[in-house]
Coordinates of C-alpha atoms and ligand atoms in Angstrom, one line a residue:
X8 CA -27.3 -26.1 14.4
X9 CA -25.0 -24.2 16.9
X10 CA -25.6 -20.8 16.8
X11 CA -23.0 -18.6 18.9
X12 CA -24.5 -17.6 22.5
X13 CA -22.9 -14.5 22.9
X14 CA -24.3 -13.0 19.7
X15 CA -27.3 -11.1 21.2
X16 CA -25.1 -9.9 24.6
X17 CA -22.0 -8.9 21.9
X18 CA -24.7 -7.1 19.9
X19 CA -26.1 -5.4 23.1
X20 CA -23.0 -4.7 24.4
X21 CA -22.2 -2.9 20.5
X22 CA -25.6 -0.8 21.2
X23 CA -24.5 0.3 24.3
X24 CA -20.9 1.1 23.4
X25 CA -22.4 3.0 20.5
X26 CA -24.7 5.1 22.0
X27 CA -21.8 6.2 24.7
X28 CA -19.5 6.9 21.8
X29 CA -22.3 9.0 20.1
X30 CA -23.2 10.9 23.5
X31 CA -19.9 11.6 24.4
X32 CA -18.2 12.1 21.2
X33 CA -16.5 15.1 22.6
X34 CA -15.3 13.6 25.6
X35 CA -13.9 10.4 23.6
X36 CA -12.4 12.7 20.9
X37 CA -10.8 14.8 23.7
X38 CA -9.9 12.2 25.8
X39 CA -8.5 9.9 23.0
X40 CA -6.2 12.9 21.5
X41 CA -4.8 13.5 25.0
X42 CA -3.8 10.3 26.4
X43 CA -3.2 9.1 22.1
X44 CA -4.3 5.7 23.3
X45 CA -4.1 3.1 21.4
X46 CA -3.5 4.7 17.9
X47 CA 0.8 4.5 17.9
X48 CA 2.8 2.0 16.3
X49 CA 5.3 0.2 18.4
X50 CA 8.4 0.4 16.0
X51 CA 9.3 -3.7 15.5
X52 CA 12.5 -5.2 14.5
X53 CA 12.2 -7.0 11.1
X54 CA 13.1 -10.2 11.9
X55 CA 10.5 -12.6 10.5
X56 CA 10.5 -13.5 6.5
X57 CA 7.3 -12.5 5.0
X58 CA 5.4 -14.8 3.8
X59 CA 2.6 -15.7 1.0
X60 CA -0.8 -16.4 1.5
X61 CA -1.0 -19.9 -0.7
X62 CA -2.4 -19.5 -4.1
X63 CA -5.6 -21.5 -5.1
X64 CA -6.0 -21.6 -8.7
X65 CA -9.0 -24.0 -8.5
X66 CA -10.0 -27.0 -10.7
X67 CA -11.3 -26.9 -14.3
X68 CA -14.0 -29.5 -14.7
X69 CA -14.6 -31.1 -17.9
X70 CA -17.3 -28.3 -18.8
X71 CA -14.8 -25.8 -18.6
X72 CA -15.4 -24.6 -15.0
X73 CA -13.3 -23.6 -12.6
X74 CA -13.9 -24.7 -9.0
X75 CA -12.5 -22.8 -5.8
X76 CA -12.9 -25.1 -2.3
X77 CA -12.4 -22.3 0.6
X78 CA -13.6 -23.3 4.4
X79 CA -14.0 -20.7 7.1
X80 CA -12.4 -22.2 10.0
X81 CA -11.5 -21.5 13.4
X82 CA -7.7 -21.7 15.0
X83 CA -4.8 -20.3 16.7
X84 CA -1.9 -18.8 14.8
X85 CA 1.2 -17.5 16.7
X86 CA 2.1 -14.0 15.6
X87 CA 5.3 -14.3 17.8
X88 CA 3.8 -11.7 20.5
X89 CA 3.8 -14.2 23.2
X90 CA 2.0 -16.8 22.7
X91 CA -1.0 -18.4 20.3
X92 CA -3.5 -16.0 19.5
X93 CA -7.1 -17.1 18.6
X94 CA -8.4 -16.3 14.9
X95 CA -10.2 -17.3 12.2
X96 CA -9.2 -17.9 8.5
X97 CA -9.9 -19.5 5.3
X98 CA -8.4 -22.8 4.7
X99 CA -5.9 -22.2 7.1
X100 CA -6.5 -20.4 10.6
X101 CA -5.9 -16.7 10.1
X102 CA -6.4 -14.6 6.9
X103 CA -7.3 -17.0 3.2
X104 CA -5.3 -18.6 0.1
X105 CA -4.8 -16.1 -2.6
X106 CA -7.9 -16.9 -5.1
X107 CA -6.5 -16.2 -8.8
X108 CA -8.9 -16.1 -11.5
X109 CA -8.6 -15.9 -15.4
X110 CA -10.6 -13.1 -17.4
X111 CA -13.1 -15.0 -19.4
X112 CA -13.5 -18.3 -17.2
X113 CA -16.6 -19.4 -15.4
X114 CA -15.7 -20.2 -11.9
X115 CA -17.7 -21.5 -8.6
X116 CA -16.8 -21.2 -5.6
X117 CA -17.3 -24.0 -3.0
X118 CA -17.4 -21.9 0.7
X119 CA -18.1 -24.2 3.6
X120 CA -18.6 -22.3 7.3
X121 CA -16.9 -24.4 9.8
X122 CA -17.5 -22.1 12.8
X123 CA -19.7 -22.0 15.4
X124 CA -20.6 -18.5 14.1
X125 CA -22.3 -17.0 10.6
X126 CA -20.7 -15.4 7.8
X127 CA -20.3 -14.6 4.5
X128 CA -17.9 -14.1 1.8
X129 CA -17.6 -10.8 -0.4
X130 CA -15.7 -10.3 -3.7
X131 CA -14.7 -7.1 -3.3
X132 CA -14.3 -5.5 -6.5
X133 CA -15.9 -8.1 -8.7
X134 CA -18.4 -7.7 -11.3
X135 CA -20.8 -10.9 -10.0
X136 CA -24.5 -11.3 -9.5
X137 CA -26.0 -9.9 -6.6
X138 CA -26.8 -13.4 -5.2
X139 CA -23.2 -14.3 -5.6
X140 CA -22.1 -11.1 -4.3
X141 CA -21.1 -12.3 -0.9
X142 CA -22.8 -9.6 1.1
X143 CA -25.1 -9.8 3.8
X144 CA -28.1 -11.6 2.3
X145 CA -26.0 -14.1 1.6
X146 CA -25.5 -15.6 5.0
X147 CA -23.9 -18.9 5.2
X148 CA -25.1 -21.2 8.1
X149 CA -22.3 -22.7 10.5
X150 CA -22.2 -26.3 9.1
X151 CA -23.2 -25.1 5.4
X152 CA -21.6 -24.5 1.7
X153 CA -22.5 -21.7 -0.2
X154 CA -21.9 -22.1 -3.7
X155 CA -22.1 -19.0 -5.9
X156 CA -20.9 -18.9 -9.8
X157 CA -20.0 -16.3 -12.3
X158 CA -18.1 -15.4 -15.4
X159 CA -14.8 -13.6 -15.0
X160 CA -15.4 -10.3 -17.0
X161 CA -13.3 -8.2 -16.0
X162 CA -9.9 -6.7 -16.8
X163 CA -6.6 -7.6 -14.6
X164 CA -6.7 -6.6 -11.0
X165 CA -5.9 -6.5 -7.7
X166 CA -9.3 -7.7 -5.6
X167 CA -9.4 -9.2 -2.4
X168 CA -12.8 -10.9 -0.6
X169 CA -13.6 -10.6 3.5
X170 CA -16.6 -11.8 5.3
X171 CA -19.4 -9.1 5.1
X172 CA -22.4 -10.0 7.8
X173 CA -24.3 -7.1 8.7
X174 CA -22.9 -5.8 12.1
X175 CA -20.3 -8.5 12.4
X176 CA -17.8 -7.5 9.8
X177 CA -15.8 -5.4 11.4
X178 CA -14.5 -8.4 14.5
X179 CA -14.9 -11.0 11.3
X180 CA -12.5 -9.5 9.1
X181 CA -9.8 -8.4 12.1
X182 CA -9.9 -12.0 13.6
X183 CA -8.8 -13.2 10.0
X184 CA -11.6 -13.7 7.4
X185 CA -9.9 -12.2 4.7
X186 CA -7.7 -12.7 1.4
X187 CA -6.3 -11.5 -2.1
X188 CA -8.3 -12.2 -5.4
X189 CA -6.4 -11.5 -8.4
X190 CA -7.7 -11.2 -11.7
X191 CA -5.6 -12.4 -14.5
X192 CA -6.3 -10.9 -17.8
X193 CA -3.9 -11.9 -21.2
X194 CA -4.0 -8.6 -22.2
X195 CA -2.4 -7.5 -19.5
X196 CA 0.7 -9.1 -20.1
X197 CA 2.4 -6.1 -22.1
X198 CA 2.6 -4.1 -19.5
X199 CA 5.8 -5.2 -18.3
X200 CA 5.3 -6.0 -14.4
X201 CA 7.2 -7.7 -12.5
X202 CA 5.0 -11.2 -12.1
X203 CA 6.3 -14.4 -10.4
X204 CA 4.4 -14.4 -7.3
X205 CA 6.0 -13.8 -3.8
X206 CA 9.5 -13.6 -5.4
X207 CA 9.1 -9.8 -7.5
X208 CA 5.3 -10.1 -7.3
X209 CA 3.8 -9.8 -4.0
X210 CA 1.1 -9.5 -2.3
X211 CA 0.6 -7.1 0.9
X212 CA -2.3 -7.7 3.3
X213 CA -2.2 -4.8 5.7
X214 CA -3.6 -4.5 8.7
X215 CA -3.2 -2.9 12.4
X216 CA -3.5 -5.6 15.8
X217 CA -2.8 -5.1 19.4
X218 CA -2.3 -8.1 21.5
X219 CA -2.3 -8.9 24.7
X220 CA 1.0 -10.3 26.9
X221 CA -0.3 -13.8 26.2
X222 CA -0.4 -12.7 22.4
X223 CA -4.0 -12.9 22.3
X224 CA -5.5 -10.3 19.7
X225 CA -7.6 -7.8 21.2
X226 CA -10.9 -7.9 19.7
X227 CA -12.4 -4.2 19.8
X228 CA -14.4 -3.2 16.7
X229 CA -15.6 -0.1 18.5
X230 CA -11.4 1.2 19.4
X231 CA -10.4 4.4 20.9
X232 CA -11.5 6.7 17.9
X233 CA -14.7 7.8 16.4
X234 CA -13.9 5.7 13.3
X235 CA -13.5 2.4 14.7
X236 CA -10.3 0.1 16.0
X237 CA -6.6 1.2 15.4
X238 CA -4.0 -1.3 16.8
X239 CA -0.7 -0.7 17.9
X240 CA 1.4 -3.6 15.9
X241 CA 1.1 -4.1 12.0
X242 CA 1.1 -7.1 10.6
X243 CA 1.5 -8.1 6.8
X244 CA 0.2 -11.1 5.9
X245 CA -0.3 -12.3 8.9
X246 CA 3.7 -11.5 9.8
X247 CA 4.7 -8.8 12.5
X248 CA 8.1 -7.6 11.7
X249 CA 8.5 -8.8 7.9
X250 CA 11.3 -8.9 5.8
X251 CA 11.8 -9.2 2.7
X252 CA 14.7 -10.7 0.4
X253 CA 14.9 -9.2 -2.9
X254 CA 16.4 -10.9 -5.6
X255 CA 15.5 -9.1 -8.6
X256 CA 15.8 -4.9 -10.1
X257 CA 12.1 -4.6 -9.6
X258 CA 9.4 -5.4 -7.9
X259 CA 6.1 -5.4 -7.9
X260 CA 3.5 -4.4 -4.7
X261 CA 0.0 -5.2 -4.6
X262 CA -0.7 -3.3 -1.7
X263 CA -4.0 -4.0 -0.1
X264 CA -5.3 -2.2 3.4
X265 CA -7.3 -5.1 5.2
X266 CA -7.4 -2.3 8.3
X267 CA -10.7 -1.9 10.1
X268 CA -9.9 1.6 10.2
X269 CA -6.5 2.9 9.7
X270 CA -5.5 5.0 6.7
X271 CA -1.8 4.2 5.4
X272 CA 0.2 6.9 3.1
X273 CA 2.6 4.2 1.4
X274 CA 5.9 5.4 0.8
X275 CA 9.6 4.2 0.8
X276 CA 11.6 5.1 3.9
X277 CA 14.2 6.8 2.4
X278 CA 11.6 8.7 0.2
X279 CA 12.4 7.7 -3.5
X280 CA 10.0 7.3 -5.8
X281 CA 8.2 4.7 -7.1
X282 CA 5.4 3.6 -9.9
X283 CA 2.1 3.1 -9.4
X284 CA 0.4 0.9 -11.8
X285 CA -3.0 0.1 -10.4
X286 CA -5.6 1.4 -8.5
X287 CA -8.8 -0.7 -7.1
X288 CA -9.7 -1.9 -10.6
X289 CA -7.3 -2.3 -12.5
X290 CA -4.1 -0.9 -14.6
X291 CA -4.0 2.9 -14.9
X292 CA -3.5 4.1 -18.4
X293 CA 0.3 5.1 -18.0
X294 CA 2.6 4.5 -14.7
X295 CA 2.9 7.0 -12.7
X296 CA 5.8 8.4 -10.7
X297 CA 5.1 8.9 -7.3
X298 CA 6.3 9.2 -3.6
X299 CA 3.3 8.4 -1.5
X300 CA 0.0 6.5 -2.5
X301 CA -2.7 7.0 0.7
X302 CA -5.0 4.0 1.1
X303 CA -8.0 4.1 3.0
X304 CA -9.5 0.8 4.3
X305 CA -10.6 -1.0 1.5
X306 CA -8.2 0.3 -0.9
X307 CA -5.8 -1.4 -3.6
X308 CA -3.0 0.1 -5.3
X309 CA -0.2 -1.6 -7.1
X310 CA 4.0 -0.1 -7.3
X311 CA 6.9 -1.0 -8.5
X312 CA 9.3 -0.2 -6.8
X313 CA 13.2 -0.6 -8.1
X314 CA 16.4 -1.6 -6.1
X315 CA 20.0 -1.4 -5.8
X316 CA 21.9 -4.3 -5.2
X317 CA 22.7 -4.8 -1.2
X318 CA 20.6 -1.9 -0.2
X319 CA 18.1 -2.0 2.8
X320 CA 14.7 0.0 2.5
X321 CA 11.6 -0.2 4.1
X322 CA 7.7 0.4 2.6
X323 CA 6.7 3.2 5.4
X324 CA 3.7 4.7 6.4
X325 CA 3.3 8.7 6.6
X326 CA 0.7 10.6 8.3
X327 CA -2.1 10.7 5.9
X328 CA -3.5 13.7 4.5
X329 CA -7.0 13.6 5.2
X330 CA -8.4 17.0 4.7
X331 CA -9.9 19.0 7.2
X332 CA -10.4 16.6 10.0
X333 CA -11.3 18.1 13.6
X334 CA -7.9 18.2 15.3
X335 CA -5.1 16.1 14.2
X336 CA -4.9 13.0 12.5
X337 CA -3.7 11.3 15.3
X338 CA -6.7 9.1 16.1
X339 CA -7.8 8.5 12.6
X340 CA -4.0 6.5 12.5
X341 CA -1.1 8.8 11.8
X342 CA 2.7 8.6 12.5
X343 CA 5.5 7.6 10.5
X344 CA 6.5 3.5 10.7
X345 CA 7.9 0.9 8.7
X346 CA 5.5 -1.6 7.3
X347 CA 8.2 -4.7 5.7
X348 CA 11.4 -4.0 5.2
X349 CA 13.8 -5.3 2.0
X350 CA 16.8 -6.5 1.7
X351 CA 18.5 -6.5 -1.9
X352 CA 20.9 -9.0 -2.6
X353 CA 24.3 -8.1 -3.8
X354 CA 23.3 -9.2 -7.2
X355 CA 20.0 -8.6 -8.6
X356 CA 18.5 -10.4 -12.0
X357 CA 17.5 -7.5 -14.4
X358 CA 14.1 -6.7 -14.5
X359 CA 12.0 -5.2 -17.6
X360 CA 11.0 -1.8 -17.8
X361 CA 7.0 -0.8 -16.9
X362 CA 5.4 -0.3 -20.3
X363 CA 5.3 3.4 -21.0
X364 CA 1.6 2.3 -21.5
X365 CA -0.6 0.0 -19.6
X366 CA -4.1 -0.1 -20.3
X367 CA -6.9 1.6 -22.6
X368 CA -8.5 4.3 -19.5
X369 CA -10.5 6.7 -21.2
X370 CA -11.4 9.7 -20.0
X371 CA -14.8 9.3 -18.0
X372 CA -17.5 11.3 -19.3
X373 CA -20.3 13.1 -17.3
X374 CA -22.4 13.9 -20.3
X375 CA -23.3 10.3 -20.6
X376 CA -25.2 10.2 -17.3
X377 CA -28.9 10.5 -17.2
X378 CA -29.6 11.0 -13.5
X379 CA -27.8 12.3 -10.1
X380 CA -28.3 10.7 -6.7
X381 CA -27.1 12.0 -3.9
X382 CA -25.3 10.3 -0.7
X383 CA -24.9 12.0 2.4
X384 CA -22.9 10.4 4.9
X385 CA -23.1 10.7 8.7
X386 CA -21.7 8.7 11.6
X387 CA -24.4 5.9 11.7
X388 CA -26.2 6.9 8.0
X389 CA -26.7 7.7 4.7
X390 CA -29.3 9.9 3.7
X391 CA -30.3 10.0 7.5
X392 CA -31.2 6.1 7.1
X393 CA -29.3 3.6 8.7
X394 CA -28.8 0.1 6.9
X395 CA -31.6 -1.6 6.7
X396 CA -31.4 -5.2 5.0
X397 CA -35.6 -5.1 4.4
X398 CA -35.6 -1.8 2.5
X399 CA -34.0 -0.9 -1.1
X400 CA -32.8 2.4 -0.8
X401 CA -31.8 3.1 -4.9
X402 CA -33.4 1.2 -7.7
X403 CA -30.7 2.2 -10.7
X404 CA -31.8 0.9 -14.5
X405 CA -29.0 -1.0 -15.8
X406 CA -26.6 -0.3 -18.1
X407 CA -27.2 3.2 -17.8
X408 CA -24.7 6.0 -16.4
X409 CA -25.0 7.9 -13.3
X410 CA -23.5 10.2 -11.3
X411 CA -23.0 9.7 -7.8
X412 CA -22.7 13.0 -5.5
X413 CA -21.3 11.2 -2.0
X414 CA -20.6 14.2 0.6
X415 CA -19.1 13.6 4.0
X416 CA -21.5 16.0 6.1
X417 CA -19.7 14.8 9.3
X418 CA -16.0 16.4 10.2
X419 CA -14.5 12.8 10.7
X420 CA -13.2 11.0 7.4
X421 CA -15.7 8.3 5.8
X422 CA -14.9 6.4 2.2
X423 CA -17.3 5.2 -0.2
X424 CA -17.4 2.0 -1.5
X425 CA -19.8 0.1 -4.2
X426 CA -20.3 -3.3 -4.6
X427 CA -20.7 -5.0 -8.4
X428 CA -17.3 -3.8 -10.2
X429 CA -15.8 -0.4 -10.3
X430 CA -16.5 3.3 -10.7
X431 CA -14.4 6.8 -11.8
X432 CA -14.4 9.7 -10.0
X433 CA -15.4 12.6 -11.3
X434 CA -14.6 15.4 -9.4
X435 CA -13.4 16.0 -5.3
X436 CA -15.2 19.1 -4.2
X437 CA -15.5 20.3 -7.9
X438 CA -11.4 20.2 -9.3
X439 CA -10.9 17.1 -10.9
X440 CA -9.3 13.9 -8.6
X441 CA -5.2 13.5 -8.9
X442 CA -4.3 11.1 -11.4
X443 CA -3.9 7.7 -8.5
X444 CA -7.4 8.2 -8.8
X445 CA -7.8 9.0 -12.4
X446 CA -8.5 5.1 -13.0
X447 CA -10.7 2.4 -12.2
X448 CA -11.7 2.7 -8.6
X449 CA -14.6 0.9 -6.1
X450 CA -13.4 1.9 -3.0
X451 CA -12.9 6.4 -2.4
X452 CA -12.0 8.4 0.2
X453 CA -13.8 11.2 1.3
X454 CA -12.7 13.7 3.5
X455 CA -14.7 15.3 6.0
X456 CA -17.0 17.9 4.6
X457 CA -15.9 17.2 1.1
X458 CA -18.0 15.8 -1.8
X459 CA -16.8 13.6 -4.5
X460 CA -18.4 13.2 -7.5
X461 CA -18.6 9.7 -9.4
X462 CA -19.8 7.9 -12.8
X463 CA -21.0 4.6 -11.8
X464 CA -22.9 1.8 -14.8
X465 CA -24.0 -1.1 -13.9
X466 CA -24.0 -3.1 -17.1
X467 CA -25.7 -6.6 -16.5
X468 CA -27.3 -8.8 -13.6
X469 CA -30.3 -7.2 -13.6
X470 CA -32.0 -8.7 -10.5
X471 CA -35.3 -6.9 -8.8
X472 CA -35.0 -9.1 -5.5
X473 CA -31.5 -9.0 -4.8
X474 CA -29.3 -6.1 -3.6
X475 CA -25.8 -4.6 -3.7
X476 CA -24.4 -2.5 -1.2
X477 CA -23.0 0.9 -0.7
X478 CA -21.4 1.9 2.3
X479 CA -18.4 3.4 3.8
X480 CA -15.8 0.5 4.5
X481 CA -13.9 1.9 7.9
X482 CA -15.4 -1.3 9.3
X483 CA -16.9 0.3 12.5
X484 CA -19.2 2.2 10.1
X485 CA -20.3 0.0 8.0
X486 CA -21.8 -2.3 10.9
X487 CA -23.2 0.8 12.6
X488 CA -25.2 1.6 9.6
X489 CA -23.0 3.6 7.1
X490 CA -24.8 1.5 4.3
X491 CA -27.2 0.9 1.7
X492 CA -28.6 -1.2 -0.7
X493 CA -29.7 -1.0 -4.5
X494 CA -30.9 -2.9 -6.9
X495 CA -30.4 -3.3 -10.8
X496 CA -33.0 -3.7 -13.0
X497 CA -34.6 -3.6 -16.6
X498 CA -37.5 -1.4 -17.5
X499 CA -40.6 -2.8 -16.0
X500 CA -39.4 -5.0 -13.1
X501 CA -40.9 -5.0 -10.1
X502 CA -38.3 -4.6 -7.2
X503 CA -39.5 -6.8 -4.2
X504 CA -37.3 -5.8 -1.0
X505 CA -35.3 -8.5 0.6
X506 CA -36.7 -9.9 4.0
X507 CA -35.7 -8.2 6.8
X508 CA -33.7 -10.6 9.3
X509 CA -36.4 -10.8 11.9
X510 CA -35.3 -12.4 15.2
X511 CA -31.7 -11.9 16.9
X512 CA -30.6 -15.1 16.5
X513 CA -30.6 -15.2 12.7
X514 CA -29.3 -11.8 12.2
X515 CA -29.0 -11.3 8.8
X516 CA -30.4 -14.3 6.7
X517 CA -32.1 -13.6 3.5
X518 CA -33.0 -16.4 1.4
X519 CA -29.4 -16.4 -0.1
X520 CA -29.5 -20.1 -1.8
X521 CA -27.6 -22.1 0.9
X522 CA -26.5 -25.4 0.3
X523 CA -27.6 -25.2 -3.0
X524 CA -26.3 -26.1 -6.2
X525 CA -28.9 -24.6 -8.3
X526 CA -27.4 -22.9 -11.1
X527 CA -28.1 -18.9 -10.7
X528 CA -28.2 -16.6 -13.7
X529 CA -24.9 -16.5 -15.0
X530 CA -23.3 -13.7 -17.4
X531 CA -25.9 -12.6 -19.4
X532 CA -24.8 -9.9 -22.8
X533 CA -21.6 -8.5 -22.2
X534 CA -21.2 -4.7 -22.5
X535 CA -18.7 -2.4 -23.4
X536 CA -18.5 0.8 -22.0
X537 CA -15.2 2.6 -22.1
X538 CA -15.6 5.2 -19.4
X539 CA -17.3 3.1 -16.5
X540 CA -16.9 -0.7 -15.9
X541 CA -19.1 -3.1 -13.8
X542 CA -17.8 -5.9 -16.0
X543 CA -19.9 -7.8 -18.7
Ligands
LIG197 CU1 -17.3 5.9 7.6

């Protein structure tokens, strides 16, 4: 099996960079905030129509079933900066089809690794089995299928999946192992959105590049800044310099930051407002009216946005607000740019109004948990322990509530994300969180120095062997070590820690059923709990 020969020297060369960073921190910092390399955006001209990843609905077998074919393959796609730049993708050669999946349905997914590398492939923000959880246990083999299964139990959302190998994630997911996963859910359908895909319903996969003359990407998971790569150049979609043509009143945006590191405070350029709808989860229980939504990587949050017949308005970037951060924001990404730009024909069809009501959100409710762990984060840990892929860290009973105190003890921003469905937050350093993040969430930012507080249940899949993660998801962090794993289980199991990947050259593999079409545990009791979700 070909294995790639430059893993070992890349991950040397990763050690090496990382211990420089961490020794000269203050020198980088400095440095970086004088010369503000590399974390600008070159203002494009909006010339290219966006376009739509593909959407794969899958096949229902006769049993009901619903199978997804995706292969990890290598090519070169042409971003129009010069030339053909190398990159990876699903089913196509950069970034993956847009996977849409119906609440109630079993589905499999067929993943086949055509490059010469490993990977995996995470569900971010669904409520799965830890086996089919796509993290880094589940390693698939250049040349192999990995074949997980589940029940879709979950309400309608906006989810996306990315590769996930431990220490590799981070140069994966920026060469183009990435996509949207939508969950459809009938009850849903009152809300009113706007929902004919890539004409008032669309789909926006941000994320930062810089290329090279030749229009090569440059590949740097480590960047110019403390929390990992920034480029120069968005792209959306896989487009630089998107467009837009806008036929109807309304439309919908499923925005989605794909960014290794950058933090994007969504806004229109002439500043009106517009309705959120959705946060990582799901609906929120009423839209609301804002004029910025801040996304840190990882993050999903739906708008709609309305239009005036032959106007011309761009989705923009601010400067986030990202508490008390040493210096500026500039190297953590900051400045004000246009993302896509639309253009409203000079007749637009009607659209409906958002439902003054969306979605059944109760209030969250602390009483209900019966234990409180703690998280601190650092630059290369949590709890002063770096990822380990041998060692459970948390051993939560399921179906049980908890509260989750994550505090950023460094004075650089972090986020928190858990794997196996979605969380609420409680409370940011003690007041409760604004109401973008009054909803359904798996994915938080939190500021440097700051603690938020969260009510997390994890209702099913018990499973003493297999892991979920924790970690931050600034992608830089995540492979340095910002992450952890816990297990789910019912009174009386005995956990048994996942092997620890042994030798270099097989970073990461765990005994994550390859090739196999054995039929895992599939959705065992559903549960209802109307506070916190992992799904049923
Ligand atoms: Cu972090």
């Amino acid at each position: 099996m070909s294995r790639r020969p430059s893993l070992t020297q890349r991950r040397a060369l990763r050690a090496w960079s990382l211990a420089a960073l961490l020794g000269m921190a203050a020198v980088v910092l400095t440095a970086c905030s004088a010369m503000g390399t590399g974390t600008g955006i070159s203002q494009v001209e909006f010339t290219h129509p966006l376009t739509f990843p593909a959407v794969l609905s899958g096949d229902r077998g006769p049993d009901g079933t619903r199978t997804y074919d995706l292969t990890a393959e290598a090519g070169t796609t042409d971003f129009g900066m010069g030339g053909p730049a190398d990159t990876i993708g699903l089913n196509g050669s950069y970034l993956g089809p847009t996977l849409r999946m119906t609440r109630g349905e079993r589905v499999k997914v067929r993943v086949r690794n055509d490059l010469d590398e490993m990977t995996t492939l995470h569900w971010h923000g669904l409520h799965v089995p830890a086996r089919m959880d796509g993290g880094p246990h589940q390693m698939i083999e250049p040349g192999t299928t990995w074949r997980p299964r589940w029940t879709v139990d979950q309400p309608a959302a906006t989810l996306w999946y990315h590769s996930h190998p431990h220490g590799e994630t981070a140069q994966q997911v920026y060469r183009g192992l990435a996509g949207m996963l939508l969950i459809d859910d009938p009850e849903a359908d009152g809300a009113g959105l706007p929902a004919e895909y890539g004409v008032d319903d669309l789909p926006l996969v941000v994320q930062d590049k810089t290329f090279v003359d030749d229009g090569q990407l440059v590949v740097d998971p480590i960047g110019h800044a403390s929390t990992g790569f920034l480029g120069d150049t968005i792209v959306v979609n896989g487009v630089v310099g998107a467009f837009h043509e806008v036929t109807t009143e309304a439309v919908r945006l499923r925005l989605l930051n794909a960014s290794n590191s950058r933090f994007y405070n969504f806004g229109l350029s002439d500043g009106r407002e517009f309705q959120m709808v959705a946060s990582d989860g799901g609906l929120l229980p009423q839209p609301l009216d804002l004029d910025r939504i801040q996304l840190s990587p990882g993050e999903r949050a739906e708008i709609v946005v309305r239009f005036s017949p032959g106007e011309t308005v761009a989705l923009a970037s601010y400067p986030p607000d990202l508490g008390h951060s040493i210096g500026t924001s500039e190297r953590f990404g900051s400045g004000t740019f246009d993302v896509v730009q639309f253009r409203a024909a000079p007749s637009l069809t009607a659209s409906a109004p958002v439902a003054p009501e969306l979605a059944d959100v109760p209030a969250p409710d602390a009483a209900t948990a019966t234990t409180t762990r703690r998280f601190g984060i650092t630059d290369t840990a949590i709890n002063g322990r770096p990822m380990d892929m041998g060692r459970i860290d948390q051993v939560v009973p399921i179906d049980t509530s908890e509260v989750w105190e994550v505090t950023n003890q460094n004075p650089q921003p972090h986020n928190f994300h858990v794997h196996d469905g979605s969380f609420r937050v409680l409370t940011i350093d003690g007041a409760a969180p604004p109401p973008q993040l009054a909803g359904y969430k798996d994915t938080v930012y939190v500021a440097p120095r700051s603690t938020v507080r969260l009510l997390v249940r994890f209702t099913d899949y018990a499973d003493p062997t297999w892991p979920y993660m924790f970690h931050c998801h600034l992608l830089l962090h995540e492979d340095m070590g910002v992450m952890g794993q816990f297990v789910v289980v019912r009174p009386g199991d005995k956990v048994v820690p996942p092997p620890r990947p042994h030798d270099s050259h097989n970073l990461g593999v765990g005994q994550a059923p390859v090739d196999s079409a054995t039929a895992p545990a599939e959705t065992q009791a559903a549960h209802t709990d109307h506070s916190v979700r992992s799904g049923g």
